[in-house]
Coordinates of C-alpha atoms in Angstrom, one line a residue:
E291 CA -12.7 11.0 10.4
I292 CA -11.9 7.3 10.0
P293 CA -8.9 6.5 8.1
N294 CA -8.4 4.3 4.7
I295 CA -7.3 0.7 6.5
P296 CA -3.4 -0.1 5.4
H297 CA -2.8 -2.4 2.7
D298 CA -1.7 -5.8 3.3
T299 CA 1.6 -5.3 1.8
C300 CA 2.2 -2.4 3.6
P301 CA 5.4 -2.6 6.0
I302 CA 4.1 -2.2 9.5
G303 CA 5.6 0.4 11.1
D304 CA 4.5 3.2 14.7
S305 CA 6.0 6.2 12.3
E306 CA 8.6 7.4 9.5
E307 CA 11.4 5.2 11.6
G308 CA 9.3 2.1 10.4
N309 CA 9.6 3.3 6.4
K310 CA 11.3 0.7 4.2
L311 CA 14.2 1.3 1.7
I312 CA 13.4 0.2 -1.1
E313 CA 16.1 1.2 -4.1
K314 CA 18.2 4.4 -4.0
H315 CA 19.5 5.9 -7.6
G316 CA 21.9 8.8 -9.0
E317 CA 25.5 8.9 -7.7
I318 CA 26.1 12.2 -4.7
T319 CA 28.8 14.1 -6.2
N320 CA 27.8 17.1 -4.3
T321 CA 28.3 17.5 -0.8
N322 CA 29.5 20.6 -0.1
S323 CA 26.5 22.9 -1.0
D324 CA 25.3 25.7 -0.1
E325 CA 21.6 25.8 1.4
H326 CA 19.1 26.3 -1.2
S327 CA 17.6 29.7 -0.6
D328 CA 21.4 31.2 0.4
I329 CA 22.1 30.3 -3.5
L330 CA 19.6 32.5 -4.6
D331 CA 19.9 35.2 -2.2
K332 CA 23.3 35.5 -3.1
L333 CA 22.0 35.8 -7.2
H334 CA 19.6 38.2 -5.9
M335 CA 17.0 36.2 -7.4
L336 CA 14.6 35.5 -4.6
S337 CA 12.9 37.6 -1.5
F338 CA 10.8 36.3 1.3
E339 CA 11.2 39.7 2.3
D340 CA 9.0 41.2 -0.5
A341 CA 6.9 38.1 0.1
V342 CA 6.5 39.3 3.9
K343 CA 5.6 42.8 2.8
I344 CA 2.2 41.5 0.3
T345 CA 1.2 38.9 2.2
Q346 CA 2.8 37.0 5.8
N347 CA 5.5 35.1 6.1
R348 CA 6.0 31.8 4.7
F349 CA 5.5 33.3 0.5
V350 CA 7.8 34.3 -1.6
V351 CA 8.6 36.0 -4.5
L352 CA 11.5 34.7 -7.1
K353 CA 12.3 36.8 -10.1
G354 CA 15.1 36.5 -13.2
Q355 CA 16.3 33.7 -14.2
V356 CA 14.9 31.9 -10.9
A357 CA 11.2 32.9 -12.0
S358 CA 12.4 31.8 -15.7
L359 CA 13.9 28.0 -13.8
H360 CA 10.3 27.3 -12.0
R361 CA 7.7 27.5 -15.7
A362 CA 11.0 25.7 -17.4
L363 CA 9.9 22.9 -14.5
I364 CA 6.4 23.2 -14.6
N365 CA 6.4 22.8 -18.8
Y366 CA 8.5 20.5 -18.7
M367 CA 6.5 17.9 -16.3
L368 CA 3.3 19.0 -17.9
S369 CA 5.2 17.7 -21.4
K370 CA 7.2 14.8 -20.4
Q371 CA 3.9 12.8 -18.3
V372 CA 1.8 14.0 -21.6
K373 CA 4.2 12.1 -23.5
N374 CA 3.8 9.3 -20.5
G375 CA -0.2 9.1 -21.6
Y376 CA -1.8 11.7 -18.7
Q377 CA -4.5 14.5 -20.2
E378 CA -3.8 17.9 -19.2
Y379 CA -6.0 19.9 -17.6
N380 CA -6.5 23.3 -15.8
V381 CA -8.6 23.1 -13.3
P382 CA -10.4 25.5 -10.8
Y383 CA -7.9 26.7 -7.7
I384 CA -10.7 27.7 -5.1
C385 CA -13.1 24.5 -4.5
N386 CA -16.5 23.8 -2.1
S387 CA -16.3 21.2 1.7
E388 CA -17.9 18.5 -0.8
S389 CA -15.4 18.3 -2.8
L390 CA -12.8 18.0 0.1
T391 CA -15.2 16.2 2.0
G392 CA -14.8 13.7 -0.9
T393 CA -11.1 13.3 -1.2
G394 CA -10.6 13.3 3.4
Q395 CA -9.3 16.5 3.7
L396 CA -13.0 17.1 5.3
P397 CA -13.7 17.1 8.1
K398 CA -10.4 16.0 9.4
F399 CA -8.0 18.2 8.6
E400 CA -10.1 21.8 8.5
E401 CA -7.1 23.9 10.2
D402 CA -4.8 22.5 7.5
L403 CA -7.1 25.0 5.2
F404 CA -7.3 28.3 3.9
K405 CA -11.1 29.1 3.9
L406 CA -12.9 31.9 2.4
S407 CA -14.7 34.4 4.5
N408 CA -17.1 34.6 2.5
A409 CA -18.4 31.4 1.1
N410 CA -18.2 27.4 2.2
L411 CA -15.2 27.7 -0.2
Y412 CA -11.3 26.5 0.6
L413 CA -8.0 27.1 -1.4
I414 CA -6.9 24.0 -3.2
P415 CA -4.5 22.5 -1.0
T416 CA -3.7 19.9 -4.1
A417 CA -4.7 19.4 -7.2
E418 CA -6.4 16.1 -6.6
V419 CA -9.3 18.1 -4.9
P420 CA -10.6 19.1 -8.4
L421 CA -9.3 16.5 -10.1
T422 CA -11.5 13.2 -8.2
N423 CA -14.6 15.8 -7.9
I424 CA -14.5 16.1 -12.1
Y425 CA -16.4 12.5 -12.0
R426 CA -18.0 13.0 -8.4
D427 CA -21.9 11.4 -8.4
V428 CA -21.3 10.1 -11.8
T429 CA -21.2 5.9 -13.4
L430 CA -18.0 6.0 -16.0
P431 CA -18.5 2.9 -19.1
S432 CA -15.8 0.7 -18.1
K433 CA -14.2 1.1 -22.1
D434 CA -13.2 4.5 -20.8
L435 CA -10.8 3.5 -18.1
P436 CA -8.4 3.9 -17.0
I437 CA -8.1 7.7 -16.8
M438 CA -5.0 9.5 -16.6
M439 CA -5.2 13.0 -16.1
T440 CA -2.1 15.7 -15.4
A441 CA -2.5 19.4 -14.2
H442 CA -0.3 21.7 -13.0
T443 CA -2.1 23.8 -10.2
P444 CA -0.9 26.3 -7.0
C445 CA -1.2 24.5 -3.6
F446 CA -2.2 26.3 -0.5
R447 CA -2.1 24.7 3.2
S448 CA -1.8 26.7 6.3
E449 CA 0.2 24.1 7.6
A450 CA -1.3 23.8 11.4
G451 CA 1.1 22.5 13.5
S452 CA 3.8 22.7 11.8
Y453 CA 5.9 26.0 12.6
G454 CA 9.7 25.6 13.4
L455 CA 9.6 22.8 10.8
D456 CA 11.8 23.6 7.6
T457 CA 10.5 27.3 7.0
K458 CA 13.5 27.8 5.9
G459 CA 13.7 28.2 1.8
L460 CA 11.3 26.5 -0.6
I461 CA 11.2 23.6 1.5
R462 CA 7.9 24.3 2.6
L463 CA 5.4 27.1 2.1
H464 CA 1.9 28.4 3.0
Q465 CA 1.7 28.7 -1.2
F466 CA 4.0 26.2 -3.3
N467 CA 3.1 24.8 -6.7
K468 CA 3.2 21.5 -8.0
V469 CA 2.3 19.1 -11.1
E470 CA -0.2 16.6 -9.8
L471 CA -0.6 12.4 -11.1
Y472 CA -3.9 10.8 -11.0
W473 CA -5.5 7.9 -11.9
F474 CA -8.8 6.3 -11.9
C475 CA -8.9 2.3 -13.1
D476 CA -10.5 -0.5 -13.1
P477 CA -10.0 -1.9 -9.1
S478 CA -8.0 -5.3 -10.4
K479 CA -5.1 -3.0 -11.9
S480 CA -4.5 -1.4 -8.9
I481 CA -1.9 -2.4 -8.0
E482 CA 0.5 -2.0 -10.9
A483 CA -1.2 0.9 -11.4
H484 CA 0.4 1.7 -8.4
K485 CA 3.2 1.2 -9.7
K486 CA 3.2 2.8 -13.3
I487 CA 2.5 6.1 -11.2
T488 CA 5.4 5.6 -9.4
L489 CA 7.3 5.0 -12.5
D490 CA 5.9 8.3 -14.1
A491 CA 7.0 10.4 -11.6
E492 CA 10.7 9.0 -10.5
S493 CA 11.2 9.1 -14.6
I494 CA 11.0 13.2 -13.6
L495 CA 14.2 13.2 -11.7
K496 CA 16.0 10.4 -13.5
K497 CA 16.0 12.8 -16.8
L498 CA 16.7 15.6 -14.3
N499 CA 20.1 13.5 -12.8
L500 CA 18.8 14.5 -10.0
P501 CA 19.8 11.3 -6.5
Y502 CA 17.0 10.3 -5.0
R503 CA 15.5 7.3 -3.0
L504 CA 12.1 5.3 -3.5
V505 CA 10.7 4.8 0.1
D506 CA 7.6 2.2 0.7
I507 CA 5.5 3.9 3.5
C508 CA 4.4 1.8 6.8
T509 CA 0.9 1.8 8.2
G510 CA 2.2 5.2 11.0
D511 CA 2.9 7.0 8.6
L512 CA 0.5 6.7 5.7
G513 CA -2.1 9.9 5.1
F514 CA -5.7 9.7 6.0
S515 CA -7.0 8.6 2.1
S516 CA -4.0 6.4 1.1
S517 CA -3.8 2.9 1.4
R518 CA -0.4 2.1 0.6
T519 CA 2.0 4.7 -0.4
F520 CA 6.0 5.1 -2.1
D521 CA 7.6 8.1 -1.4
L522 CA 10.4 9.7 -3.3
E523 CA 13.2 11.4 -1.8
V524 CA 15.4 13.8 -3.6
W525 CA 19.1 13.7 -2.2
L526 CA 19.3 18.0 -0.6
P527 CA 23.6 18.2 -0.4
S528 CA 23.1 21.3 2.2
S529 CA 21.1 19.1 5.0
K530 CA 23.1 15.9 3.8
C531 CA 19.7 13.9 4.1
Y532 CA 16.9 12.9 1.3
R533 CA 13.6 14.8 1.6
E534 CA 9.9 13.8 0.1
I535 CA 9.5 15.1 -3.0
S536 CA 6.5 12.5 -4.0
S537 CA 4.3 10.9 -2.5
C538 CA 2.3 8.0 -5.1
S539 CA -0.4 7.3 -3.1
N540 CA -3.4 4.7 -3.7
C541 CA -6.2 5.3 -2.0
L542 CA -7.9 2.0 -3.4
D543 CA -12.1 2.7 -3.5
F544 CA -12.0 5.3 -0.4
Q545 CA -12.0 8.4 -2.0
A546 CA -14.6 6.7 -5.0
R547 CA -17.0 5.7 -1.7
R548 CA -16.7 9.1 -0.3
S549 CA -17.1 10.7 -4.1
S550 CA -19.2 8.0 -5.2
I551 CA -17.1 7.5 -8.2
R552 CA -18.3 4.3 -9.9
A553 CA -17.6 2.1 -13.2
K554 CA -19.8 -0.4 -15.2
I555 CA -18.0 -3.2 -15.1
D556 CA -19.6 -7.0 -15.8
K557 CA -22.2 -5.5 -15.4
K558 CA -22.3 -3.9 -11.9
N559 CA -22.0 -0.6 -11.0
T560 CA -18.4 -1.1 -9.1
Y561 CA -17.0 1.7 -7.0
L562 CA -13.2 3.0 -8.5
H563 CA -9.9 3.1 -7.2
T564 CA -8.0 6.5 -7.2
L565 CA -4.5 6.9 -7.3
N566 CA -2.6 10.2 -7.0
G567 CA 0.7 11.2 -7.5
S568 CA 3.1 14.0 -7.6
G569 CA 5.0 14.9 -11.1
L570 CA 7.1 16.7 -9.3
A571 CA 6.8 19.4 -7.0
I572 CA 8.2 22.9 -8.2
G573 CA 9.8 24.4 -5.5
R574 CA 11.6 21.5 -4.2
T575 CA 12.6 20.0 -7.7
M576 CA 14.3 23.7 -7.6
A577 CA 15.9 23.5 -5.0
A578 CA 17.6 19.9 -5.9
I579 CA 18.6 21.4 -8.8
L580 CA 20.3 24.5 -7.3
E581 CA 21.8 22.5 -4.3
N582 CA 23.3 19.4 -6.3
G583 CA 24.1 21.8 -9.6
Q584 CA 25.8 24.6 -8.2
Q585 CA 29.1 24.6 -8.7
T586 CA 32.7 26.7 -7.5
D587 CA 31.6 30.5 -8.8
G588 CA 28.5 30.2 -7.6
S589 CA 26.6 29.9 -10.7
V590 CA 24.1 26.4 -10.6
K591 CA 24.3 24.1 -13.7
I592 CA 20.9 23.4 -15.3
P593 CA 20.5 19.5 -16.1
D594 CA 20.5 18.5 -19.7
A595 CA 17.1 18.0 -20.1
L596 CA 15.8 20.6 -19.1
V597 CA 18.1 23.5 -21.8
P598 CA 15.2 23.5 -24.0
Y599 CA 13.2 24.9 -21.9
F600 CA 14.6 27.0 -19.7
G601 CA 16.9 28.9 -22.8
S602 CA 20.4 28.1 -20.6
N603 CA 22.2 25.5 -19.6
I604 CA 23.9 27.9 -16.5
L605 CA 21.9 30.1 -13.7
K606 CA 24.0 33.0 -12.9
T607 CA 23.9 37.1 -12.4
A608 CA 23.7 38.9 -15.3

């Protein structure tokens, strides 16, 4: 239950107030947008009511063009990251407790997970879990490094303790989709790898022409398994603030030790360093596109890079 040790270069702070702004990108042009769920409601392409009937609160049903936009974003992000040098994976959405212990979700954060009642199995909270555990108890040859992986999965989180926080719209759901980026690398190269994985996640925001900022996460706001984290935060006009859309973390050898993942480097069995980042969260990306691209007639302009995947440069009612 002891977390990773913050890296020496981490900003010191007790909470998110201690996070350090590195830089801002993009021009904020839309300052009076409707909230994204209101945009979709007016377009008749989203239903929280149907989702409640099917399951419970904090799930959503998407339909029509917005369901197509969701699929287009997944295809675009995966295609972009494969071009960036990642190998695409398709992984299980259910994992065992050993896998979650190796990545740091168990034992401390069990209440945040959805557990199957008839087995020692859980719905995955992120593709980071199955991707890490592909190499659990494995010693890799150094010639295979770095290993760069990407996968699209749904992510399931009970969000225990977050009731009343960001519960409107697509920002904080029990089930959301994400394209994950994941690295296994030589410990001597993980600092540079951290910069690269962040740039790869950042490249999506740049291509989609969304305003965002890069933030260095302080010691008091770090995730359990991370030693150093850079957050990418996208501008949402309706709330007039930046919201996290990707966390890119260097876990050093924390997960590798828990999962027994090594490589033979200079004739020694050495724990690898692992890195992970969202490339990106689909729902939050869609929210940003809707709010930043809303037009005066209520339609939404689609970013140019996404048009070949979506099939149109505008989202509107039929």
